[in-house]
PDB file of C-alpha atoms in Angstrom:
ATOM      1  CA  MET P   1     -22.453  22.236   6.353  1.00  0.00           C
ATOM      2  CA  SER P   2     -19.225  22.965   4.874  1.00  0.00           C
ATOM      3  CA  LEU P   3     -16.559  20.559   3.738  1.00  0.00           C
ATOM      4  CA  ARG P   4     -14.532  21.017   6.885  1.00  0.00           C
ATOM      5  CA  GLN P   5     -17.408  19.721   9.096  1.00  0.00           C
ATOM      6  CA  VAL P   6     -17.903  16.514   7.311  1.00  0.00           C
ATOM      7  CA  LYS P   7     -16.649  13.524   9.198  1.00  0.00           C
ATOM      8  CA  VAL P   8     -15.526  10.541   7.511  1.00  0.00           C
ATOM      9  CA  SER P   9     -15.276   7.073   8.999  1.00  0.00           C
ATOM     10  CA  PRO P  10     -12.667   4.394   7.835  1.00  0.00           C
ATOM     11  CA  PHE P  11     -15.499   2.384   6.384  1.00  0.00           C
ATOM     12  CA  GLN P  12     -16.730   5.147   4.134  1.00  0.00           C
ATOM     13  CA  ALA P  13     -13.246   5.974   3.118  1.00  0.00           C
ATOM     14  CA  GLY P  14     -12.556   2.385   2.331  1.00  0.00           C
ATOM     15  CA  LEU P  15     -15.739   2.024   0.321  1.00  0.00           C
ATOM     16  CA  VAL P  16     -14.953   5.073  -1.822  1.00  0.00           C
ATOM     17  CA  LEU P  17     -11.235   3.840  -2.407  1.00  0.00           C
ATOM     18  CA  GLY P  18     -12.729   0.401  -3.283  1.00  0.00           C
ATOM     19  CA  VAL P  19     -15.359   1.811  -5.708  1.00  0.00           C
ATOM     20  CA  GLY P  20     -12.802   4.401  -7.088  1.00  0.00           C
ATOM     21  CA  SER P  21     -10.297   1.849  -7.893  1.00  0.00           C
ATOM     22  CA  ALA P  22     -12.882  -0.339  -9.697  1.00  0.00           C
ATOM     23  CA  LEU P  23     -14.034   2.827 -11.675  1.00  0.00           C
ATOM     24  CA  VAL P  24     -10.547   3.671 -12.888  1.00  0.00           C
ATOM     25  CA  GLN P  25      -9.996   0.398 -14.080  1.00  0.00           C
ATOM     26  CA  ALA P  26     -13.320   0.013 -15.890  1.00  0.00           C
ATOM     27  CA  TYR P  27     -13.536   3.321 -17.564  1.00  0.00           C
ATOM     28  CA  PHE P  28     -10.147   5.133 -17.334  1.00  0.00           C
ATOM     29  CA  LYS P  29      -7.801   2.437 -18.772  1.00  0.00           C
ATOM     30  CA  VAL P  30      -5.745   1.774 -15.461  1.00  0.00           C
ATOM     31  CA  ILE P  31      -5.236  -1.858 -16.505  1.00  0.00           C
ATOM     32  CA  PRO P  32      -3.379  -4.110 -17.179  1.00  0.00           C
ATOM     33  CA  PRO P  33      -2.622  -5.561 -14.815  1.00  0.00           C
ATOM     34  CA  LEU P  34      -6.087  -6.488 -13.306  1.00  0.00           C
ATOM     35  CA  ALA P  35      -7.084  -4.789 -10.132  1.00  0.00           C
ATOM     36  CA  TYR P  36      -4.474  -2.073 -10.431  1.00  0.00           C
ATOM     37  CA  GLY P  37      -6.839   0.816  -9.411  1.00  0.00           C
ATOM     38  CA  VAL P  38      -4.772   1.661  -6.290  1.00  0.00           C
ATOM     39  CA  CYS P  39      -1.347   0.304  -5.242  1.00  0.00           C
ATOM     40  CA  MET P  40       0.821   2.290  -3.087  1.00  0.00           C
ATOM     41  CA  VAL P  41       3.883   0.273  -4.002  1.00  0.00           C
ATOM     42  CA  CYS P  42       3.350  -0.414  -7.575  1.00  0.00           C
ATOM     43  CA  HIS P  43       2.206   3.082  -8.705  1.00  0.00           C
ATOM     44  CA  PRO P  44       5.190   4.862  -6.971  1.00  0.00           C
ATOM     45  CA  ARG P  45       7.324   2.194  -8.784  1.00  0.00           C
ATOM     46  CA  ASP P  46       5.594   2.970 -12.126  1.00  0.00           C
ATOM     47  CA  LEU P  47       6.172   6.814 -11.757  1.00  0.00           C
ATOM     48  CA  PHE P  48       9.687   6.586 -10.445  1.00  0.00           C
ATOM     49  CA  ASN P  49      10.902   4.091 -13.428  1.00  0.00           C
ATOM     50  CA  TRP P  50       8.806   5.978 -15.909  1.00  0.00           C
ATOM     51  CA  ILE P  51      10.604   9.152 -15.061  1.00  0.00           C
ATOM     52  CA  ALA P  52      13.914   7.444 -14.803  1.00  0.00           C
ATOM     53  CA  ASP P  53      13.236   5.421 -18.191  1.00  0.00           C
ATOM     54  CA  HIS P  54      12.410   8.721 -19.992  1.00  0.00           C
ATOM     55  CA  LEU P  55      15.025  10.899 -18.696  1.00  0.00           C
ATOM     56  CA  PHE P  56      17.907   8.518 -18.363  1.00  0.00           C
ATOM     57  CA  ASN P  57      16.934   5.662 -20.706  1.00  0.00           C
ATOM     58  CA  LEU P  58      17.479   3.172 -17.763  1.00  0.00           C
ATOM     59  CA  ASN P  59      14.844   0.482 -19.158  1.00  0.00           C
ATOM     60  CA  TRP P  60      13.687  -0.039 -15.618  1.00  0.00           C
ATOM     61  CA  ASN P  61      10.375  -1.908 -15.380  1.00  0.00           C
ATOM     62  CA  PHE P  62       6.955  -0.298 -15.203  1.00  0.00           C
ATOM     63  CA  SER P  63       3.284  -1.591 -15.733  1.00  0.00           C
ATOM     64  CA  MET P  64       1.543  -1.498 -18.958  1.00  0.00           C
ATOM     65  CA  ALA P  65      -1.019   0.960 -17.632  1.00  0.00           C
ATOM     66  CA  SER P  66       1.794   3.483 -17.503  1.00  0.00           C
ATOM     67  CA  THR P  67       3.126   2.906 -21.114  1.00  0.00           C
ATOM     68  CA  ASN P  68       2.138   6.410 -22.420  1.00  0.00           C
ATOM     69  CA  TRP P  69       1.371   8.356 -19.158  1.00  0.00           C
ATOM     70  CA  PRO P  70       2.492   7.499 -15.772  1.00  0.00           C
ATOM     71  CA  VAL P  71       0.050   6.718 -12.910  1.00  0.00           C
ATOM     72  CA  LEU P  72      -0.018   9.704 -10.641  1.00  0.00           C
ATOM     73  CA  THR P  73      -1.791   8.018  -7.409  1.00  0.00           C
ATOM     74  CA  VAL P  74       0.992   8.775  -5.097  1.00  0.00           C
ATOM     75  CA  VAL P  75       1.102  12.461  -6.103  1.00  0.00           C
ATOM     76  CA  GLY P  76      -2.579  12.703  -5.971  1.00  0.00           C
ATOM     77  CA  VAL P  77      -2.372  10.938  -2.293  1.00  0.00           C
ATOM     78  CA  VAL P  78       0.038  13.334  -1.009  1.00  0.00           C
ATOM     79  CA  LEU P  79      -1.799  16.433  -2.245  1.00  0.00           C
ATOM     80  CA  GLY P  80      -4.914  15.479  -1.027  1.00  0.00           C
ATOM     81  CA  ALA P  81      -3.444  14.633   2.501  1.00  0.00           C
ATOM     82  CA  LEU P  82      -1.791  17.862   2.494  1.00  0.00           C
ATOM     83  CA  THR P  83      -5.052  19.842   1.438  1.00  0.00           C
ATOM     84  CA  ALA P  84      -7.071  17.958   4.183  1.00  0.00           C
ATOM     85  CA  ALA P  85      -4.140  18.682   6.808  1.00  0.00           C
ATOM     86  CA  TYR P  86      -4.041  22.277   5.891  1.00  0.00           C
ATOM     87  CA  LEU P  87      -7.770  22.964   5.643  1.00  0.00           C
ATOM     88  CA  HIS P  88      -8.232  21.302   9.275  1.00  0.00           C
ATOM     89  CA  GLY P  89      -5.344  22.735  10.983  1.00  0.00           C
ATOM     90  CA  GLU P  90      -3.434  19.550  11.349  1.00  0.00           C
ATOM     91  CA  LEU P  91      -0.339  20.505   9.006  1.00  0.00           C
ATOM     92  CA  HIS P  92       2.496  20.717  11.598  1.00  0.00           C
ATOM     93  CA  PHE P  93       6.050  19.873  11.143  1.00  0.00           C
ATOM     94  CA  ARG P  94       6.989  17.546  13.933  1.00  0.00           C
ATOM     95  CA  PRO P  95      10.554  16.498  14.517  1.00  0.00           C
ATOM     96  CA  ALA P  96      11.790  12.929  13.311  1.00  0.00           C
ATOM     97  CA  GLN P  97      11.868  10.092  15.918  1.00  0.00           C
ATOM     98  CA  ARG P  98      14.239   7.112  15.241  1.00  0.00           C
ATOM     99  CA  PRO P  99      14.926   8.105  11.608  1.00  0.00           C
ATOM    100  CA  LEU P 100      17.278   5.366  10.804  1.00  0.00           C
ATOM    101  CA  PHE P 101      14.629   2.776  11.987  1.00  0.00           C
ATOM    102  CA  TYR P 102      11.880   4.182   9.926  1.00  0.00           C
ATOM    103  CA  PHE P 103      14.396   4.456   6.760  1.00  0.00           C
ATOM    104  CA  VAL P 104      14.987   0.894   7.083  1.00  0.00           C
ATOM    105  CA  ASN P 105      11.500   0.028   7.457  1.00  0.00           C
ATOM    106  CA  GLY P 106      10.627   2.150   4.229  1.00  0.00           C
ATOM    107  CA  PHE P 107      13.393   0.248   2.410  1.00  0.00           C
ATOM    108  CA  LEU P 108      12.408  -3.204   3.462  1.00  0.00           C
ATOM    109  CA  MET P 109       8.451  -2.296   2.774  1.00  0.00           C
ATOM    110  CA  ILE P 110       9.033  -1.432  -0.855  1.00  0.00           C
ATOM    111  CA  ASN P 111      11.149  -4.569  -1.481  1.00  0.00           C
ATOM    112  CA  PHE P 112       8.849  -6.804   0.049  1.00  0.00           C
ATOM    113  CA  GLY P 113       5.953  -5.243  -1.497  1.00  0.00           C
ATOM    114  CA  LEU P 114       7.493  -5.358  -4.995  1.00  0.00           C
ATOM    115  CA  ILE P 115       8.262  -8.957  -4.559  1.00  0.00           C
ATOM    116  CA  ILE P 116       4.598  -9.660  -4.102  1.00  0.00           C
ATOM    117  CA  GLY P 117       3.821  -6.915  -6.655  1.00  0.00           C
ATOM    118  CA  ALA P 118       1.120  -5.472  -4.435  1.00  0.00           C
ATOM    119  CA  CYS P 119       0.753  -3.230  -1.239  1.00  0.00           C
ATOM    120  CA  PRO P 120      -1.871  -4.334   1.402  1.00  0.00           C
ATOM    121  CA  ILE P 121      -4.590  -2.218  -0.522  1.00  0.00           C
ATOM    122  CA  ARG P 122      -3.974  -3.843  -3.741  1.00  0.00           C
ATOM    123  CA  ILE P 123      -4.148  -7.304  -2.132  1.00  0.00           C
ATOM    124  CA  VAL P 124      -7.757  -6.421  -0.910  1.00  0.00           C
ATOM    125  CA  LEU P 125      -8.425  -5.353  -4.440  1.00  0.00           C
ATOM    126  CA  LEU P 126      -7.176  -8.419  -6.082  1.00  0.00           C
ATOM    127  CA  SER P 127      -9.137 -10.580  -3.420  1.00  0.00           C
ATOM    128  CA  ALA P 128     -12.229  -8.586  -4.337  1.00  0.00           C
ATOM    129  CA  TYR P 129     -11.374  -9.637  -8.118  1.00  0.00           C
ATOM    130  CA  GLY P 130     -11.610 -13.268  -6.963  1.00  0.00           C
ATOM    131  CA  ASP P 131      -7.913 -14.122  -7.281  1.00  0.00           C
ATOM    132  CA  PHE P 132      -6.852 -16.860  -4.919  1.00  0.00           C
ATOM    133  CA  THR P 133      -3.471 -15.913  -4.594  1.00  0.00           C
ATOM    134  CA  GLY P 134      -4.442 -12.418  -3.674  1.00  0.00           C
ATOM    135  CA  VAL P 135      -6.478 -13.941  -0.633  1.00  0.00           C
ATOM    136  CA  PHE P 136      -3.505 -16.140  -0.048  1.00  0.00           C
ATOM    137  CA  THR P 137      -1.172 -13.220   0.407  1.00  0.00           C
ATOM    138  CA  TRP P 138      -3.883 -11.330   2.252  1.00  0.00           C
ATOM    139  CA  VAL P 139      -3.596 -14.271   4.799  1.00  0.00           C
ATOM    140  CA  CYS P 140       0.109 -14.148   4.767  1.00  0.00           C
ATOM    141  CA  ILE P 141       0.080 -10.239   5.565  1.00  0.00           C
ATOM    142  CA  VAL P 142      -2.274 -10.561   8.282  1.00  0.00           C
ATOM    143  CA  ALA P 143      -0.164 -13.414   9.577  1.00  0.00           C
ATOM    144  CA  GLY P 144       2.926 -11.028   9.448  1.00  0.00           C
ATOM    145  CA  VAL P 145       0.805  -8.360  11.217  1.00  0.00           C
ATOM    146  CA  VAL P 146      -0.018 -10.944  14.028  1.00  0.00           C
ATOM    147  CA  LEU P 147       3.793 -12.030  14.346  1.00  0.00           C
ATOM    148  CA  GLY P 148       4.936  -8.118  14.260  1.00  0.00           C
ATOM    149  CA  THR P 149       2.409  -7.423  16.971  1.00  0.00           C
ATOM    150  CA  TRP P 150       3.447 -10.268  19.312  1.00  0.00           C
ATOM    151  CA  PHE P 151       7.177  -9.140  18.882  1.00  0.00           C
ATOM    152  CA  MET P 152       6.170  -5.663  19.838  1.00  0.00           C
ATOM    153  CA  ARG P 153       4.133  -6.833  22.810  1.00  0.00           C
ATOM    154  CA  TRP P 154       7.085  -9.034  23.794  1.00  0.00           C
ATOM    155  CA  TYR P 155       9.581  -6.037  23.432  1.00  0.00           C
ATOM    156  CA  ALA P 156       7.314  -3.859  25.427  1.00  0.00           C
ATOM    157  CA  ARG P 157       7.056  -6.369  28.323  1.00  0.00           C
ATOM    158  CA  ARG P 158      10.825  -6.948  28.251  1.00  0.00           C
ATOM    159  CA  SER P 159      11.541  -3.337  28.442  1.00  0.00           C
ATOM    160  CA  VAL P 160       9.083  -2.707  31.389  1.00  0.00           C
ATOM    161  CA  GLU P 161      10.651  -5.854  33.159  1.00  0.00           C
ATOM    162  CA  ARG P 162      14.155  -4.626  32.794  1.00  0.00           C
ATOM    163  CA  GLN P 163      13.474  -1.108  34.144  1.00  0.00           C
ATOM    164  CA  PRO P 164      14.962  -0.879  37.756  1.00  0.00           C
ATOM    165  CA  SER P 165      12.188  -0.645  40.255  1.00  0.00           C
ATOM    166  CA  SER P 166      12.185   2.393  42.370  1.00  0.00           C
TER     167      SER P 166
ATOM    168  CA  MET T   1      -3.137  11.094 -20.497  1.00  0.00           C
ATOM    169  CA  THR T   2      -6.357   9.786 -19.018  1.00  0.00           C
ATOM    170  CA  VAL T   3      -4.698   7.422 -16.890  1.00  0.00           C
ATOM    171  CA  SER T   4      -2.614  10.098 -15.398  1.00  0.00           C
ATOM    172  CA  ILE T   5      -5.628  12.347 -14.735  1.00  0.00           C
ATOM    173  CA  ALA T   6      -7.798   9.702 -13.301  1.00  0.00           C
ATOM    174  CA  THR T   7      -5.231   8.211 -11.032  1.00  0.00           C
ATOM    175  CA  LEU T   8      -4.401  11.931  -9.842  1.00  0.00           C
ATOM    176  CA  VAL T   9      -8.003  12.540  -9.118  1.00  0.00           C
ATOM    177  CA  LEU T  10      -8.629   9.343  -7.326  1.00  0.00           C
ATOM    178  CA  GLY T  11      -5.306   9.743  -5.312  1.00  0.00           C
ATOM    179  CA  PHE T  12      -6.353  13.373  -4.281  1.00  0.00           C
ATOM    180  CA  VAL T  13      -9.767  11.993  -3.211  1.00  0.00           C
ATOM    181  CA  ILE T  14      -8.359   8.850  -1.249  1.00  0.00           C
ATOM    182  CA  GLY T  15      -5.465  11.064   0.214  1.00  0.00           C
ATOM    183  CA  TYR T  16      -8.027  13.510   1.581  1.00  0.00           C
ATOM    184  CA  LEU T  17     -10.307  10.811   2.878  1.00  0.00           C
ATOM    185  CA  GLY T  18      -7.242   8.984   4.375  1.00  0.00           C
ATOM    186  CA  GLN T  19      -6.189  12.002   6.360  1.00  0.00           C
ATOM    187  CA  ARG T  20      -9.584  12.593   7.757  1.00  0.00           C
ATOM    188  CA  SER T  21     -10.303   8.953   8.588  1.00  0.00           C
ATOM    189  CA  ARG T  22      -6.996   7.610   9.533  1.00  0.00           C
ATOM    190  CA  LEU T  23      -7.579   4.800   7.122  1.00  0.00           C
ATOM    191  CA  CYS T  24      -4.807   2.251   7.001  1.00  0.00           C
ATOM    192  CA  PHE T  25      -4.485  -1.331   5.625  1.00  0.00           C
ATOM    193  CA  VAL T  26      -2.204  -2.855   8.482  1.00  0.00           C
ATOM    194  CA  SER T  27      -3.271  -0.702  11.553  1.00  0.00           C
ATOM    195  CA  GLY T  28      -6.652  -2.120  11.228  1.00  0.00           C
ATOM    196  CA  TYR T  29      -5.493  -5.826  11.920  1.00  0.00           C
ATOM    197  CA  ARG T  30      -2.995  -4.520  14.642  1.00  0.00           C
ATOM    198  CA  ASP T  31      -5.615  -2.591  16.749  1.00  0.00           C
ATOM    199  CA  PHE T  32      -7.979  -5.508  16.253  1.00  0.00           C
ATOM    200  CA  ILE T  33      -5.415  -7.931  17.867  1.00  0.00           C
ATOM    201  CA  LEU T  34      -4.209  -5.627  20.474  1.00  0.00           C
ATOM    202  CA  THR T  35      -7.561  -3.912  21.589  1.00  0.00           C
ATOM    203  CA  HIS T  36     -10.236  -5.646  19.708  1.00  0.00           C
ATOM    204  CA  ASN T  37     -10.991  -2.151  18.173  1.00  0.00           C
ATOM    205  CA  THR T  38     -12.701  -2.755  14.900  1.00  0.00           C
ATOM    206  CA  THR T  39     -12.851   0.892  13.638  1.00  0.00           C
ATOM    207  CA  LEU T  40      -9.953   0.834  11.185  1.00  0.00           C
ATOM    208  CA  LEU T  41     -10.608  -2.771  10.271  1.00  0.00           C
ATOM    209  CA  LYS T  42     -14.000  -1.716   8.959  1.00  0.00           C
ATOM    210  CA  GLY T  43     -11.980   0.495   6.428  1.00  0.00           C
ATOM    211  CA  VAL T  44     -10.444  -2.580   4.926  1.00  0.00           C
ATOM    212  CA  VAL T  45     -13.812  -4.266   5.012  1.00  0.00           C
ATOM    213  CA  GLY T  46     -15.332  -1.198   3.265  1.00  0.00           C
ATOM    214  CA  ALA T  47     -12.567  -1.283   0.514  1.00  0.00           C
ATOM    215  CA  PHE T  48     -13.200  -5.027  -0.148  1.00  0.00           C
ATOM    216  CA  LEU T  49     -16.922  -4.434  -0.220  1.00  0.00           C
ATOM    217  CA  GLY T  50     -16.584  -1.145  -2.483  1.00  0.00           C
ATOM    218  CA  ALA T  51     -14.100  -2.931  -4.725  1.00  0.00           C
ATOM    219  CA  LEU T  52     -16.308  -6.115  -5.137  1.00  0.00           C
ATOM    220  CA  GLY T  53     -19.452  -4.089  -5.755  1.00  0.00           C
ATOM    221  CA  GLY T  54     -17.601  -1.975  -8.362  1.00  0.00           C
ATOM    222  CA  TYR T  55     -16.334  -4.715 -10.201  1.00  0.00           C
ATOM    223  CA  ILE T  56     -19.649  -6.525 -10.309  1.00  0.00           C
ATOM    224  CA  LEU T  57     -21.496  -3.256 -11.122  1.00  0.00           C
ATOM    225  CA  PHE T  58     -19.078  -1.920 -13.686  1.00  0.00           C
ATOM    226  CA  SER T  59     -18.748  -5.262 -15.393  1.00  0.00           C
ATOM    227  CA  HIS T  60     -22.608  -5.494 -15.786  1.00  0.00           C
ATOM    228  CA  LEU T  61     -22.523  -1.876 -17.123  1.00  0.00           C
ATOM    229  CA  GLY T  62     -19.909  -2.681 -19.986  1.00  0.00           C
ATOM    230  CA  GLY T  63     -16.789  -1.355 -18.290  1.00  0.00           C
ATOM    231  CA  VAL T  64     -13.340  -2.993 -18.783  1.00  0.00           C
ATOM    232  CA  ILE T  65     -13.463  -5.643 -15.990  1.00  0.00           C
ATOM    233  CA  PRO T  66     -12.047  -8.579 -17.932  1.00  0.00           C
ATOM    234  CA  GLU T  67     -11.680 -12.432 -16.441  1.00  0.00           C
ATOM    235  CA  PHE T  68     -13.814 -11.261 -13.483  1.00  0.00           C
ATOM    236  CA  PRO T  69     -13.892 -13.209 -11.133  1.00  0.00           C
ATOM    237  CA  ILE T  70     -10.232 -14.533 -11.914  1.00  0.00           C
ATOM    238  CA  PHE T  71      -9.981 -17.191  -9.305  1.00  0.00           C
ATOM    239  CA  LEU T  72      -6.495 -18.245 -10.187  1.00  0.00           C
ATOM    240  CA  ASN T  73      -4.058 -15.836 -11.472  1.00  0.00           C
ATOM    241  CA  VAL T  74      -0.863 -17.875 -11.278  1.00  0.00           C
ATOM    242  CA  GLY T  75       0.337 -20.763 -13.794  1.00  0.00           C
ATOM    243  CA  ILE T  76       0.228 -24.146 -12.609  1.00  0.00           C
ATOM    244  CA  GLY T  77       3.838 -24.645 -13.454  1.00  0.00           C
ATOM    245  CA  THR T  78       4.961 -21.950 -11.200  1.00  0.00           C
ATOM    246  CA  PHE T  79       2.790 -22.779  -8.375  1.00  0.00           C
ATOM    247  CA  ARG T  80       5.041 -23.715  -5.769  1.00  0.00           C
ATOM    248  CA  SER T  81       7.764 -20.993  -6.461  1.00  0.00           C
ATOM    249  CA  GLU T  82       5.087 -18.160  -6.571  1.00  0.00           C
ATOM    250  CA  TRP T  83       3.298 -19.284  -3.453  1.00  0.00           C
ATOM    251  CA  LEU T  84       6.422 -19.399  -1.538  1.00  0.00           C
ATOM    252  CA  ILE T  85       7.362 -16.007  -2.746  1.00  0.00           C
ATOM    253  CA  MET T  86       3.925 -14.739  -1.774  1.00  0.00           C
ATOM    254  CA  LEU T  87       4.227 -16.235   1.667  1.00  0.00           C
ATOM    255  CA  VAL T  88       7.537 -14.724   2.412  1.00  0.00           C
ATOM    256  CA  GLY T  89       6.887 -11.431   0.862  1.00  0.00           C
ATOM    257  CA  GLY T  90       3.313 -11.173   2.590  1.00  0.00           C
ATOM    258  CA  LEU T  91       4.749 -12.005   6.030  1.00  0.00           C
ATOM    259  CA  GLY T  92       7.486  -9.318   5.412  1.00  0.00           C
ATOM    260  CA  VAL T  93       5.024  -6.718   4.391  1.00  0.00           C
ATOM    261  CA  GLY T  94       2.807  -7.272   7.612  1.00  0.00           C
ATOM    262  CA  ILE T  95       5.741  -7.520   9.950  1.00  0.00           C
ATOM    263  CA  VAL T  96       7.344  -4.289   8.450  1.00  0.00           C
ATOM    264  CA  GLY T  97       3.970  -2.623   8.427  1.00  0.00           C
ATOM    265  CA  VAL T  98       3.295  -3.293  12.270  1.00  0.00           C
ATOM    266  CA  LEU T  99       6.848  -2.083  13.076  1.00  0.00           C
ATOM    267  CA  SER T 100       6.664   1.064  10.987  1.00  0.00           C
ATOM    268  CA  GLY T 101       3.076   1.827  12.399  1.00  0.00           C
ATOM    269  CA  GLY T 102       1.033   1.526   9.024  1.00  0.00           C
ATOM    270  CA  CYS T 103       0.806   0.525   5.349  1.00  0.00           C
ATOM    271  CA  PRO T 104       2.607   2.818   2.784  1.00  0.00           C
ATOM    272  CA  TYR T 105      -0.486   4.693   1.763  1.00  0.00           C
ATOM    273  CA  ARG T 106      -0.979   5.680   5.547  1.00  0.00           C
ATOM    274  CA  MET T 107       2.878   6.668   5.573  1.00  0.00           C
ATOM    275  CA  HIS T 108       2.465   8.743   2.665  1.00  0.00           C
ATOM    276  CA  VAL T 109      -0.576  10.486   4.197  1.00  0.00           C
ATOM    277  CA  LEU T 110       1.552  11.047   7.637  1.00  0.00           C
ATOM    278  CA  ALA T 111       4.262  12.551   5.558  1.00  0.00           C
ATOM    279  CA  ALA T 112       1.997  14.942   3.933  1.00  0.00           C
ATOM    280  CA  GLU T 113       0.813  16.021   7.365  1.00  0.00           C
ATOM    281  CA  GLY T 114       4.521  17.178   8.198  1.00  0.00           C
ATOM    282  CA  ARG T 115       5.785  14.447  10.075  1.00  0.00           C
ATOM    283  CA  LYS T 116       9.443  14.261   9.584  1.00  0.00           C
ATOM    284  CA  THR T 117       9.748  10.563  10.839  1.00  0.00           C
ATOM    285  CA  GLN T 118       7.593   9.379   7.853  1.00  0.00           C
ATOM    286  CA  TRP T 119       9.917  11.653   5.683  1.00  0.00           C
ATOM    287  CA  PHE T 120      12.472   9.323   6.449  1.00  0.00           C
ATOM    288  CA  TYR T 121      10.408   6.336   5.796  1.00  0.00           C
ATOM    289  CA  LEU T 122       9.742   7.573   2.383  1.00  0.00           C
ATOM    290  CA  LEU T 123      13.477   8.501   1.871  1.00  0.00           C
ATOM    291  CA  GLY T 124      14.098   4.763   2.688  1.00  0.00           C
ATOM    292  CA  PHE T 125      11.022   3.702   0.604  1.00  0.00           C
ATOM    293  CA  TYR T 126      12.391   5.572  -2.574  1.00  0.00           C
ATOM    294  CA  ILE T 127      16.087   4.456  -2.184  1.00  0.00           C
ATOM    295  CA  GLY T 128      14.674   0.857  -1.631  1.00  0.00           C
ATOM    296  CA  LEU T 129      13.035   1.163  -4.964  1.00  0.00           C
ATOM    297  CA  VAL T 130      16.418   2.021  -6.539  1.00  0.00           C
ATOM    298  CA  PHE T 131      17.670  -0.847  -4.828  1.00  0.00           C
ATOM    299  CA  TYR T 132      14.959  -3.276  -6.037  1.00  0.00           C
ATOM    300  CA  ASN T 133      15.545  -2.224  -9.552  1.00  0.00           C
ATOM    301  CA  LEU T 134      19.279  -2.721  -9.530  1.00  0.00           C
ATOM    302  CA  VAL T 135      19.584  -5.791  -6.998  1.00  0.00           C
ATOM    303  CA  THR T 136      16.299  -7.571  -6.006  1.00  0.00           C
ATOM    304  CA  VAL T 137      14.946  -7.919  -9.556  1.00  0.00           C
ATOM    305  CA  HIS T 138      17.986  -9.906 -10.653  1.00  0.00           C
ATOM    306  CA  LEU T 139      17.973 -11.993  -7.339  1.00  0.00           C
ATOM    307  CA  MET T 140      14.254 -12.793  -7.590  1.00  0.00           C
ATOM    308  CA  VAL T 141      15.174 -14.215 -11.142  1.00  0.00           C
ATOM    309  CA  VAL T 142      17.886 -16.524  -9.503  1.00  0.00           C
ATOM    310  CA  ILE T 143      15.528 -17.593  -6.802  1.00  0.00           C
ATOM    311  CA  ARG T 144      12.644 -18.174  -9.099  1.00  0.00           C
ATOM    312  CA  ALA T 145      15.087 -20.439 -11.233  1.00  0.00           C
ATOM    313  CA  LEU T 146      16.193 -22.273  -8.149  1.00  0.00           C
ATOM    314  CA  LEU T 147      12.669 -22.935  -6.871  1.00  0.00           C
TER     315      LEU T 147
END
């Protein structure tokens, strides 16, 4: 069986992500802060600010794990996903839909994420580390998802009701 | 150097697996609420169990897993302000995550598949990072002082 035929379930992918994040902390110095193996908000911040700091001396914040060399998780994720998409024939350039809406969402996501100092992945890692604040923030994120989902349902219903009946 | 190589390799692996499995840390909750579909939610459970097992195993094997389990990562004096910030930030991440259709990890994966919608998301994401460095950081200092 070739690599292309291997099927991966979300549970298996999550398991690898969890063990991998513990592994890079335990043996590859991705620490401090604690439970910092994967974070798709803080690691881009570290890489971006590390480059900005070294090129332009801006003195922007990055974690101690990135003091000498930056974390490259985000580069790896993009390269890995690109490779997988290419190997499985799923690399297609699709046109943008509602670009301004998504632009604003990205803008808000990094700001909210950096305010709590974590993305939804690191919140799970922090909770696994036994951090009560991590568990609390996890509950808040789920509550936010519930609110967002209700809003989307309400918006979809309203759109249907407003459509003129033929 | 070790940090860069290790995170690059781990990132590559989870990027590859994320593209194949559609793993997402926001859509899992959303799908469960909307359709009671637990496929993606199992990914979140897998990450939690994998991390928990990894921390327990590597701490026994002598890896660098300090203060595990940590229980409380916030000083008692900053209790109220930090928890309020976590509440607002957590709700914000959840709501924005649902509206954009996934967590930042999923958005990076989708952008790598060639979806230009997610390219605009990432453009906003990295411009938002500059805004955070220039404005939000200072705003948070003021908010923390007021709380």
